[in-house]
């Protein structure tokens, strides 16, 4: 998907996405990273239990 230039004067980008503060995306990216790490650790913990049976 091509994201063209953002018109900051408007409340929305030209593709219809609302403009959020930069911190919002930073927190969202950190949250997604934490979820990925959590899923990785959970998989490492659960996998030996599943294979031992």
XYZ file of C-alpha atoms in Angstrom:
53
model
C 0.000 0.000 0.000
C 1.335 3.379 -0.998
C 1.154 6.099 1.652
C 1.421 9.493 0.042
C 2.315 12.768 1.716
C 0.445 13.756 4.857
C -1.485 17.002 4.895
C -0.962 18.163 8.476
C -3.276 21.139 7.996
C -6.176 18.728 7.798
C -7.313 16.485 10.640
C -6.923 13.411 8.453
C -4.302 12.136 6.066
C -5.202 11.944 2.399
C -5.850 8.213 2.808
C -8.393 8.808 5.551
C -6.344 7.927 8.617
C -6.651 10.259 11.632
C -3.446 11.981 12.682
C -2.269 10.965 16.139
C 0.617 12.441 18.113
C 3.969 10.780 17.467
C 3.958 9.387 21.006
C 0.862 7.357 20.194
C 2.692 5.404 17.503
C 5.741 5.015 19.754
C 3.614 3.515 22.537
C 1.799 1.334 20.020
C 5.074 0.021 18.595
C 6.434 -0.665 22.094
C 3.204 -2.460 23.001
C 3.424 -4.637 19.899
C 7.058 -5.465 20.692
C 6.105 -6.458 24.242
C 3.343 -8.686 22.909
C 5.764 -10.375 20.495
C 8.300 -10.988 23.289
C 5.541 -12.243 25.590
C 4.275 -14.657 22.932
C 7.835 -15.865 22.285
C 8.456 -16.551 26.001
C 5.046 -18.174 26.364
C 5.770 -20.437 23.403
C 9.153 -21.405 24.856
C 7.524 -22.281 28.190
C 4.525 -24.148 26.802
C 6.315 -26.069 24.047
C 8.330 -28.442 26.324
C 5.175 -29.200 28.302
C 3.276 -30.080 25.141
C 6.059 -32.285 23.751
C 6.706 -34.109 27.043
C 3.285 -35.759 26.945
